[in-house]
N, CA, C and O atoms as a DFTB+ gen file, in Angstrom:
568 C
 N C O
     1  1      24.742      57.966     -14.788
     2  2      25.717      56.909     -14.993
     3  2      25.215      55.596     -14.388
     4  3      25.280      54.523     -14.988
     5  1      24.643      55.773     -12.999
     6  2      24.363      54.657     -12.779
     7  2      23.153      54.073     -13.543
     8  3      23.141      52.842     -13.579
     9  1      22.275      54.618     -14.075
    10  2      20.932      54.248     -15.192
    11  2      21.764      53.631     -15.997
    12  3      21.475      52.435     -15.952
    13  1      22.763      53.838     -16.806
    14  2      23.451      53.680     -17.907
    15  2      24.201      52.022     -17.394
    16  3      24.399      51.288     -18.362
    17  1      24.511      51.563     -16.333
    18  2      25.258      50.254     -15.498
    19  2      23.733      49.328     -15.668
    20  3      23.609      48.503     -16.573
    21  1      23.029      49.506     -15.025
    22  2      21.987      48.809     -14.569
    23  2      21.315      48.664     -16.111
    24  3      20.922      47.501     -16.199
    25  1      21.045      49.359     -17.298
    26  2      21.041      48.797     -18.350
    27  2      21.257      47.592     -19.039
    28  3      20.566      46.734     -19.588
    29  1      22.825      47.886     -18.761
    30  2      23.995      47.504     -19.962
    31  2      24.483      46.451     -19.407
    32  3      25.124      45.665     -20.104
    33  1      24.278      46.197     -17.973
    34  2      24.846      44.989     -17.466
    35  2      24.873      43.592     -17.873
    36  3      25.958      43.017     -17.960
    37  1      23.747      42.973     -18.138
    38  2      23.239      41.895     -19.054
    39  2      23.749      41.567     -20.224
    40  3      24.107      40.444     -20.579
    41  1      23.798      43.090     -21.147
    42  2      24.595      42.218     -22.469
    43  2      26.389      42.446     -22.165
    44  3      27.148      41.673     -22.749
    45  1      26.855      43.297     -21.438
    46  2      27.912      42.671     -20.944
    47  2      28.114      41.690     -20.600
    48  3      28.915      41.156     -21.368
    49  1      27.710      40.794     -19.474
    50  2      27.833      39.742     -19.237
    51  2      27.871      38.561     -20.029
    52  3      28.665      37.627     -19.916
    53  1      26.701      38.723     -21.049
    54  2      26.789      37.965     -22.038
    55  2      27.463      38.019     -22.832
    56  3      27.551      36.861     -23.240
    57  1      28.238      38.796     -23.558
    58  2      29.531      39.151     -24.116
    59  2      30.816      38.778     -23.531
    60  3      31.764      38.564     -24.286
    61  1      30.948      38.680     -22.275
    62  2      31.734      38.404     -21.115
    63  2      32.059      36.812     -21.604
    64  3      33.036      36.333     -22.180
    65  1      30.700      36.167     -21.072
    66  2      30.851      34.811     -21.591
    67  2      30.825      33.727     -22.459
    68  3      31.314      32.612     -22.278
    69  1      29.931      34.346     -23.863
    70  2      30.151      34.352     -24.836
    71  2      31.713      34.353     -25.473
    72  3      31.836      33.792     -26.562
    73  1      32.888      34.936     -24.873
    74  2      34.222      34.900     -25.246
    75  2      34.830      34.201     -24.424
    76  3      35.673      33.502     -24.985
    77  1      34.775      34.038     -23.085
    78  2      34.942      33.226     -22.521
    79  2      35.436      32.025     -22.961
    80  3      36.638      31.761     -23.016
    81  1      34.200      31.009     -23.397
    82  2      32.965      29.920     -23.587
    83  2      34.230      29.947     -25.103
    84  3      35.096      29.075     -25.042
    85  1      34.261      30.586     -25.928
    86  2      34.929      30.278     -27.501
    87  2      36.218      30.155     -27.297
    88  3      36.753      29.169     -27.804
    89  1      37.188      31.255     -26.388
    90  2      38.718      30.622     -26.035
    91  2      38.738      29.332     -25.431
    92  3      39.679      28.561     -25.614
    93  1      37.756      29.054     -24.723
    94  2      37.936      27.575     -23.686
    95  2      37.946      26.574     -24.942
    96  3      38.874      25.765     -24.949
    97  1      37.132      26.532     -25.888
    98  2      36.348      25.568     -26.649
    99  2      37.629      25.439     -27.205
   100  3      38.339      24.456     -26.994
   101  1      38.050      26.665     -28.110
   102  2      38.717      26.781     -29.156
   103  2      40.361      25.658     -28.803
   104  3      41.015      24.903     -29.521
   105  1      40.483      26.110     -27.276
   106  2      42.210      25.543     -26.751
   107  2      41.757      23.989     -26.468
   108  3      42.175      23.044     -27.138
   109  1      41.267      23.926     -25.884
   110  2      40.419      22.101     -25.522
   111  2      40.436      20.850     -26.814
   112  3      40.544      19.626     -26.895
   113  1      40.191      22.446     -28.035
   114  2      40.947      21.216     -29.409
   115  2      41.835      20.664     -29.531
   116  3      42.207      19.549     -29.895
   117  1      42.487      22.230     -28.925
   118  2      44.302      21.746     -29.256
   119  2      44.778      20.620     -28.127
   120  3      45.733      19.863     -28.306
   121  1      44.104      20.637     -27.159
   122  2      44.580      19.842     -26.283
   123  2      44.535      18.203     -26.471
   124  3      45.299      17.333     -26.053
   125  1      43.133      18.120     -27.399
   126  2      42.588      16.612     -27.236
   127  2      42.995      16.137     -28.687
   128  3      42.800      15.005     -29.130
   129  1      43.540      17.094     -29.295
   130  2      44.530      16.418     -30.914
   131  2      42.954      16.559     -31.703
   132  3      43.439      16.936     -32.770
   133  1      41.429      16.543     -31.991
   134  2      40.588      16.609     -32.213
   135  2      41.167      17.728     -34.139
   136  3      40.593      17.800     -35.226
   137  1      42.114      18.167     -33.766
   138  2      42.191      18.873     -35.352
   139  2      43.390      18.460     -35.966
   140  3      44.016      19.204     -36.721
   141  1      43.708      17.431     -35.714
   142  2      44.921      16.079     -36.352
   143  2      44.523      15.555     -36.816
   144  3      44.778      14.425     -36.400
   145  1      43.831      15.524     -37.694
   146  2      43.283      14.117     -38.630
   147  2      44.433      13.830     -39.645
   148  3      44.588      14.468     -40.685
   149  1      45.341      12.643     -39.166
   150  2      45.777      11.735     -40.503
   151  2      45.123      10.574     -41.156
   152  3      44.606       9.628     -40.561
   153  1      45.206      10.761     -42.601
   154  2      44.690       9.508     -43.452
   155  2      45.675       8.760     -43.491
   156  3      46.770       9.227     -43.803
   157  1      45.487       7.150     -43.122
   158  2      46.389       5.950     -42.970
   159  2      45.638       5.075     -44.293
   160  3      44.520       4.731     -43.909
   161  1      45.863       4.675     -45.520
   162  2      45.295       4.322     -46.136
   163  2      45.297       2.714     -46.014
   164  3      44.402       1.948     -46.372
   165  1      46.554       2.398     -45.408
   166  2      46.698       1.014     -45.093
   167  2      45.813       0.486     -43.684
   168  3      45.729      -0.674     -43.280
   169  1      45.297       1.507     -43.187
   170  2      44.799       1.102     -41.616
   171  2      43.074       1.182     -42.202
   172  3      42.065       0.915     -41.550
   173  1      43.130       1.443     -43.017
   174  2      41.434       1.859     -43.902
   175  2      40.864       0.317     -44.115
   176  3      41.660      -0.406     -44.713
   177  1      39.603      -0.308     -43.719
   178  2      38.534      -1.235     -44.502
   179  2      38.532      -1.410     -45.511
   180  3      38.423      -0.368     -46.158
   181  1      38.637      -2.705     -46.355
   182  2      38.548      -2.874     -47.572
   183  2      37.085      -2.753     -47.727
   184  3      36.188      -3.250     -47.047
   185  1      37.038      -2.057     -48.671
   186  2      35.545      -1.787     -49.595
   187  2      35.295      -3.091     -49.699
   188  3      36.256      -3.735     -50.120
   189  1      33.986      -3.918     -49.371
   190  2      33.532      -4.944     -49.804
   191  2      32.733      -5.070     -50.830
   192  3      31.776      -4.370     -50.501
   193  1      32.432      -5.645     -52.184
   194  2      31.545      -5.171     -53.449
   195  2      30.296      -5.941     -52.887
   196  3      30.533      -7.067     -52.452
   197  1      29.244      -5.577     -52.845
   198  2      27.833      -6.608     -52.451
   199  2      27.699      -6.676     -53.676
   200  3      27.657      -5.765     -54.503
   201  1      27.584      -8.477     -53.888
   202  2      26.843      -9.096     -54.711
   203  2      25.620      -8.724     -54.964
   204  3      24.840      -8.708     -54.012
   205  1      25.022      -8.237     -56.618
   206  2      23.480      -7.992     -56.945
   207  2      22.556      -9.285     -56.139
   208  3      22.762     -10.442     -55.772
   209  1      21.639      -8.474     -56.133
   210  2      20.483      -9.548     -55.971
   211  2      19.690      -9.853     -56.851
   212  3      19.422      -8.944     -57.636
   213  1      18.975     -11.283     -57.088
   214  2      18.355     -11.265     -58.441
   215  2      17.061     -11.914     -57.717
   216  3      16.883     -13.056     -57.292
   217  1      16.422     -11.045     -57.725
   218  2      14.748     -11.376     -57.145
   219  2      13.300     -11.598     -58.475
   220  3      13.125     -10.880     -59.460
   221  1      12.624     -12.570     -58.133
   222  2      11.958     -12.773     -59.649
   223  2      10.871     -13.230     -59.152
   224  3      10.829     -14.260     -58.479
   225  1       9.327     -12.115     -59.583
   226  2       8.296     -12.642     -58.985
   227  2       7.387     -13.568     -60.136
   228  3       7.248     -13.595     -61.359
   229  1       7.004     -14.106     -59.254
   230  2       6.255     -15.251     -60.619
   231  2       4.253     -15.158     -60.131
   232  3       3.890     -15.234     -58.957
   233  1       3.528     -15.037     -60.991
   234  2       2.289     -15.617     -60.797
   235  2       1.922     -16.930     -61.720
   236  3       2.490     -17.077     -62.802
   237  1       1.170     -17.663     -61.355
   238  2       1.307     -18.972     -62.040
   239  2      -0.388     -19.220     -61.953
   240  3      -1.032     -18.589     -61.115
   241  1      -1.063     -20.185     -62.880
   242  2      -2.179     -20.291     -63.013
   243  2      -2.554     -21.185     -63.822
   244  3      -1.771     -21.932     -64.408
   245  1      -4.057     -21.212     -63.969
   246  2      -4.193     -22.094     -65.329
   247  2      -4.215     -21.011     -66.727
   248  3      -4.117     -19.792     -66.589
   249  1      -4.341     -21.602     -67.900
   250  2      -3.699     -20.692     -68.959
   251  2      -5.244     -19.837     -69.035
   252  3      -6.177     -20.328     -68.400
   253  1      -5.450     -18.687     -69.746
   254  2      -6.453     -17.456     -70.185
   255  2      -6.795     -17.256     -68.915
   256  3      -7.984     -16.992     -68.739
   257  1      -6.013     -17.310     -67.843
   258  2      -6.323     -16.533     -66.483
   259  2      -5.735     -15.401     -66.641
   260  3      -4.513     -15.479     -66.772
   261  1      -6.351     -14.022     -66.685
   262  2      -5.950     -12.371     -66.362
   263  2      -5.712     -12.810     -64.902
   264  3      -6.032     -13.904     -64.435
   265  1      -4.946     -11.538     -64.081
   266  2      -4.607     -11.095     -62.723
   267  2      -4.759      -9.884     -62.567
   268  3      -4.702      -9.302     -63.650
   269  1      -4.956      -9.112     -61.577
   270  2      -4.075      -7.828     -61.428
   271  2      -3.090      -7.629     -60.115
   272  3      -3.519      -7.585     -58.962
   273  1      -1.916      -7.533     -60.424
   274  2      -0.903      -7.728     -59.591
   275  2      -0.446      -6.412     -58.815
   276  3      -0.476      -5.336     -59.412
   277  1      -0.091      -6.476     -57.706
   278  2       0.406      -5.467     -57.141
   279  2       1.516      -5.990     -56.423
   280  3       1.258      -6.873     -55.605
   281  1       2.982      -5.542     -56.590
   282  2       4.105      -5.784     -56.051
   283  2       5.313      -4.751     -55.809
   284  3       5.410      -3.722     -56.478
   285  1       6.028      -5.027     -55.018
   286  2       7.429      -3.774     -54.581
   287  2       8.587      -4.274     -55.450
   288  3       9.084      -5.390     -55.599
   289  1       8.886      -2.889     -56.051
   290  2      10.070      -2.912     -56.529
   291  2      11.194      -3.058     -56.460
   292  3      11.208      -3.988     -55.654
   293  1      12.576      -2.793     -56.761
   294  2      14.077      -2.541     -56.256
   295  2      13.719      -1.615     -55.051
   296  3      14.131      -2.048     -53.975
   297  1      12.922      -0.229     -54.992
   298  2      13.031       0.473     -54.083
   299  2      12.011       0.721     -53.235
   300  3      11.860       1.783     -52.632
   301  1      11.225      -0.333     -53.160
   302  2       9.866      -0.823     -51.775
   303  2       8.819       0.362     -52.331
   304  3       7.973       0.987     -51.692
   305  1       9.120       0.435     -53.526
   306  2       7.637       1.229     -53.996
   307  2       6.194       0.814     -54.631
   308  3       6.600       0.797     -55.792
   309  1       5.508       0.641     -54.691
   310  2       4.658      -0.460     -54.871
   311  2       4.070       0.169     -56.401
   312  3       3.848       1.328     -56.753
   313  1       3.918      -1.268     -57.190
   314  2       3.396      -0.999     -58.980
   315  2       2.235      -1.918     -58.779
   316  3       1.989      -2.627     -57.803
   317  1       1.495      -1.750     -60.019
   318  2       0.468      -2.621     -59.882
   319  2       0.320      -3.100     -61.627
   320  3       0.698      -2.363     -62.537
   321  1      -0.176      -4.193     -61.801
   322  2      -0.677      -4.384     -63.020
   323  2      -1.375      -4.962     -63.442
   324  3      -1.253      -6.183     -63.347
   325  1      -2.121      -4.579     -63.910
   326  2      -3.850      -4.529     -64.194
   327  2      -3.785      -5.575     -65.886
   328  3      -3.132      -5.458     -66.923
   329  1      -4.887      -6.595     -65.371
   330  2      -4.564      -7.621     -66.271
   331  2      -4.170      -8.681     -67.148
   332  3      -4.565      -9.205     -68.189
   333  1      -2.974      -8.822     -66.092
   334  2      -1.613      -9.201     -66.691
   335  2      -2.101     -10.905     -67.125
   336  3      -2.883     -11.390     -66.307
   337  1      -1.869     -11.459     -67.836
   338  2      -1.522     -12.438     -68.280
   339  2      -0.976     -14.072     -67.666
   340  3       0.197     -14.447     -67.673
   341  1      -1.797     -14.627     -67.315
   342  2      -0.988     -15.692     -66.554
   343  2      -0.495     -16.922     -67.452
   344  3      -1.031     -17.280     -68.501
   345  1       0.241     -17.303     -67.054
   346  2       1.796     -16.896     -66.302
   347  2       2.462     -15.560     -66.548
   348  3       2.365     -15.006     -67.642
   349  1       3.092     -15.074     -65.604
   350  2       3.498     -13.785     -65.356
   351  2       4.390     -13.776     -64.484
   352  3       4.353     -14.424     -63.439
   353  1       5.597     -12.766     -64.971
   354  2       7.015     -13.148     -63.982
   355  2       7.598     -11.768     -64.258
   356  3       7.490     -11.185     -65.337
   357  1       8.318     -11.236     -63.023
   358  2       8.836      -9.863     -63.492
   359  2      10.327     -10.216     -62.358
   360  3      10.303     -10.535     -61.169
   361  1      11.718      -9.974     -63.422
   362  2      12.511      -9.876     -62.508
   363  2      13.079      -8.682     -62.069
   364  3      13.114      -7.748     -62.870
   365  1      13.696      -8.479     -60.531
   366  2      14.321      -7.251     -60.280
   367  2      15.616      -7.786     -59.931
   368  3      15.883      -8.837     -59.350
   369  1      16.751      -6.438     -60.607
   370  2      18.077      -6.953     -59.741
   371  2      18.850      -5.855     -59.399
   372  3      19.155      -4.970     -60.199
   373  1      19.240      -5.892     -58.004
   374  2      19.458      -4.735     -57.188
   375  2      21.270      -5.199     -56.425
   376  3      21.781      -6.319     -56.437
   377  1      21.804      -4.049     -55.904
   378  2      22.739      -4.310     -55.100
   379  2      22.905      -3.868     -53.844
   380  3      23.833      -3.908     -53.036
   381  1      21.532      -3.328     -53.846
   382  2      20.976      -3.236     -52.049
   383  2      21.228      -3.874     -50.828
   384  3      20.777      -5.019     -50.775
   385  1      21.778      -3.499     -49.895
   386  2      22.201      -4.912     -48.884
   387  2      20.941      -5.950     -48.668
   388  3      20.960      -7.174     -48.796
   389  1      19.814      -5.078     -48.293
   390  2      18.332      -5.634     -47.948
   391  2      16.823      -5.340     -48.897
   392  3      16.359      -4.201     -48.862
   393  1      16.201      -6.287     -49.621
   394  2      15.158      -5.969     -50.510
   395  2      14.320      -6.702     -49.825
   396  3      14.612      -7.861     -49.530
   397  1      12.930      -6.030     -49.401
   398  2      11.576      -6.478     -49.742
   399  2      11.120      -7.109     -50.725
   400  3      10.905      -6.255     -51.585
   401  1      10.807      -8.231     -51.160
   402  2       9.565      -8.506     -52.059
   403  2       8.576      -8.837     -51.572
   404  3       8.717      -9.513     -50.552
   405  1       7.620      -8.644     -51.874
   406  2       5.478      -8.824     -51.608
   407  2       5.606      -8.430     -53.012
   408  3       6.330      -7.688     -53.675
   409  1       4.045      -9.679     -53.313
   410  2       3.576      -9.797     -54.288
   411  2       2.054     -10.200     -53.608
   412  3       1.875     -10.995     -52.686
   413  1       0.820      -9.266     -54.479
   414  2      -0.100      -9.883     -54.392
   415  2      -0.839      -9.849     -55.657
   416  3      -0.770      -8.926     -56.468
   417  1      -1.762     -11.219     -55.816
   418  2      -2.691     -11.032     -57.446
   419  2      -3.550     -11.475     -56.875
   420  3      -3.476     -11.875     -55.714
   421  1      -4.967     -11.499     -57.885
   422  2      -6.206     -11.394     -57.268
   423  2      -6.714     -11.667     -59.437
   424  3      -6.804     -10.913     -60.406
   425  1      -6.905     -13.245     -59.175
   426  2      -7.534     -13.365     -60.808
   427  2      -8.727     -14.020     -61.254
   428  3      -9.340     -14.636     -60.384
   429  1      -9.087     -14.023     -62.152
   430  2      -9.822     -14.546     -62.327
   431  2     -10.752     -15.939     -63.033
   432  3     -11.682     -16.102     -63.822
   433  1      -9.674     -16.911     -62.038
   434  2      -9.925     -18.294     -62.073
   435  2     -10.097     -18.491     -60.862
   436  3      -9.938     -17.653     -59.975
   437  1     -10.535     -19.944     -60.696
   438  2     -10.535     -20.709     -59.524
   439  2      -9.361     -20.995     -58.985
   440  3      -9.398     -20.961     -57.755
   441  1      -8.005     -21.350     -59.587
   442  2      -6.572     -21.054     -58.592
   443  2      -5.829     -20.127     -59.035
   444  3      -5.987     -19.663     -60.164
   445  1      -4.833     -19.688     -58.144
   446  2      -4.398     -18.804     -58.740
   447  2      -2.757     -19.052     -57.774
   448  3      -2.878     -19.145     -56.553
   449  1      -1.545     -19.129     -58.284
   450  2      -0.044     -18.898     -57.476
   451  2       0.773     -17.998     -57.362
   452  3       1.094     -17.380     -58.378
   453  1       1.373     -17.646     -56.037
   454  2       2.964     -17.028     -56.426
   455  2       3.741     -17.403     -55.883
   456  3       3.609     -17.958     -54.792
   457  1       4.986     -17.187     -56.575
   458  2       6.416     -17.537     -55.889
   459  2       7.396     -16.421     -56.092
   460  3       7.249     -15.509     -56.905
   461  1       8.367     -16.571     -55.312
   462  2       9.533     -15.072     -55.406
   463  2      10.833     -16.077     -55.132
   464  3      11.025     -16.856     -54.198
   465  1      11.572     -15.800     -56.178
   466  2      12.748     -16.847     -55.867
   467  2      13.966     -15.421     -55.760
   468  3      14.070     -14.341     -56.341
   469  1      14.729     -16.128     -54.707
   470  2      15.926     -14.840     -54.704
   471  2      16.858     -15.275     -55.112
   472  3      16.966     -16.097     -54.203
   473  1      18.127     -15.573     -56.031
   474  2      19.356     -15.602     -56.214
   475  2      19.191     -17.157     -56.828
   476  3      20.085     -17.891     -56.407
   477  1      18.444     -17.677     -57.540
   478  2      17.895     -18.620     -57.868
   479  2      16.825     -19.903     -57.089
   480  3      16.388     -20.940     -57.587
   481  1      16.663     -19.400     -55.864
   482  2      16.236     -20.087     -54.217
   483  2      14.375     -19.708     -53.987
   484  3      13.755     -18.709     -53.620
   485  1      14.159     -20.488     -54.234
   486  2      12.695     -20.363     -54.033
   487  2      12.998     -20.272     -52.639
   488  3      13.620     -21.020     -51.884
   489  1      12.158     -18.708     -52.401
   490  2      12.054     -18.195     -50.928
   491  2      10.638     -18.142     -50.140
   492  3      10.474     -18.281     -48.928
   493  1       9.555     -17.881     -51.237
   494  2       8.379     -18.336     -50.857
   495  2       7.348     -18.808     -52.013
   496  3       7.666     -18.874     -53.200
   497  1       6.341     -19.059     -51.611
   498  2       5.599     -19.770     -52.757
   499  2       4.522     -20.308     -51.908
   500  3       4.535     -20.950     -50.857
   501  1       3.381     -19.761     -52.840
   502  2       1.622     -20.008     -51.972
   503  2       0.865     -20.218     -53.480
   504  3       1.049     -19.482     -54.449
   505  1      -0.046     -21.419     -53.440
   506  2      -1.009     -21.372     -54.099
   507  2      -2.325     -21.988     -53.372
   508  3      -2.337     -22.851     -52.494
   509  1      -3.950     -21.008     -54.242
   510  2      -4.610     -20.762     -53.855
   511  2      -5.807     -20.872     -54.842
   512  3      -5.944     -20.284     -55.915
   513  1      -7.002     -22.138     -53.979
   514  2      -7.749     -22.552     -54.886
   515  2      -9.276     -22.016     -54.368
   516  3     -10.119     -22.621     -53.705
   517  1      -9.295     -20.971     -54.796
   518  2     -11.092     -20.659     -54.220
   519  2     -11.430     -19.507     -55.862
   520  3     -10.810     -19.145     -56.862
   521  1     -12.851     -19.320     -55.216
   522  2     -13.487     -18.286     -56.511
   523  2     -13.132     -17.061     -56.303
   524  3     -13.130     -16.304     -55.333
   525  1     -12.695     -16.977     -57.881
   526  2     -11.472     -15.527     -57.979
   527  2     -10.627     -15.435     -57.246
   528  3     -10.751     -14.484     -56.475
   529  1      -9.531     -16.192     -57.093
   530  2      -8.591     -16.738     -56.085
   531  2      -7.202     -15.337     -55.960
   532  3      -6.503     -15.049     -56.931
   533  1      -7.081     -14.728     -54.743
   534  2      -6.488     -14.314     -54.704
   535  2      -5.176     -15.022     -53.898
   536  3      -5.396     -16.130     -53.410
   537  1      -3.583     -14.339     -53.704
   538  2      -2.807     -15.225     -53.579
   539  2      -1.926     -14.041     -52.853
   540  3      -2.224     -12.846     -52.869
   541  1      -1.006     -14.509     -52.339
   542  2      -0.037     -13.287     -51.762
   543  2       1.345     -13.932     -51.684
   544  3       1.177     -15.145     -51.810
   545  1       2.703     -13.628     -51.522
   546  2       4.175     -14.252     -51.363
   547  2       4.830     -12.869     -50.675
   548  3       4.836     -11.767     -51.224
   549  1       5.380     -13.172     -49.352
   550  2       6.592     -12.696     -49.031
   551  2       8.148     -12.842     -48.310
   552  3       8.516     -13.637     -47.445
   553  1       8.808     -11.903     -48.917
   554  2       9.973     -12.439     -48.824
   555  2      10.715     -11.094     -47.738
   556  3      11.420     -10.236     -48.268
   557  1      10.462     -11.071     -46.321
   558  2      11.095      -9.217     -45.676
   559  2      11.913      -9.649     -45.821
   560  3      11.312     -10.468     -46.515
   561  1      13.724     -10.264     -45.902
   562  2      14.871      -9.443     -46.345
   563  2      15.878     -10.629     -47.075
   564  3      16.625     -11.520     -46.671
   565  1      15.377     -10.019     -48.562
   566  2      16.230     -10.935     -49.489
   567  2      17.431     -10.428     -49.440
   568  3      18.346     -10.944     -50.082
């Protein structure tokens, strides 16, 4: 019998307090109102609608200038495009609280521009006059 105590003692104990430990928890709810939840619909935040954003990247140049552009999307994922055509403009419009735009091109003239206008607001804008002129614009939180 006593082999059989000196065993078993341990997961008794832990069983012991293990129940313990769940009545305490369980009454401490009732005490602190923690399982009263009323909905007050009048005491609730008005939903505010965020205005879209209208972000629009531009490359600018002299005319039969190719580029290849690499820029972030609505969702900061980066596209690229190979060849594009200058002038070249791609708009995004999002209702994101906060958008990234970066834009970079890399063409093949002697200048080469960009600009990123947000909500009609030229936010940045760089142009750039060297051989095979590359160019960059950013805008961290339109």
């Amino acid at each position: 019998m006593g082999r059989l105590i000196t065993r078993t003692w341990i997961p008794i104990v832990m069983v012991v307090v293990a129940v313990t430990g769940g009545v305490t928890v369980s009454r401490l709810h009732g005490v602190f109102g923690s399982d009263q939840h009323v909905s007050d619909p009048s005491s609730a935040d008005a939903i505010v609608a965020i205005s879209p954003k209208r972000v629009v990247y531009e490359i600018f140049g002299p005319a039969g200038t190719t580029a290849t552009i690499n820029y972030l999307d609505a969702n900061a994922q980066p596209r690229e495009v190979d060849s594009a055509t200058i002038p070249w403009s791609f708009p995004i419009e999002t209702t994101v609280s906060a958008v990234i735009a970066h834009i970079v091109a890399q063409g093949n003239s002697e200048s080469l521009g960009c600009r990123i206008i947000v909500n009609g607001v030229v936010r940045d804008q760089l142009l750039v006059n060297s051989h095979h002129a590359q160019t960059t614009c950013l805008v961290k939180s339109a």
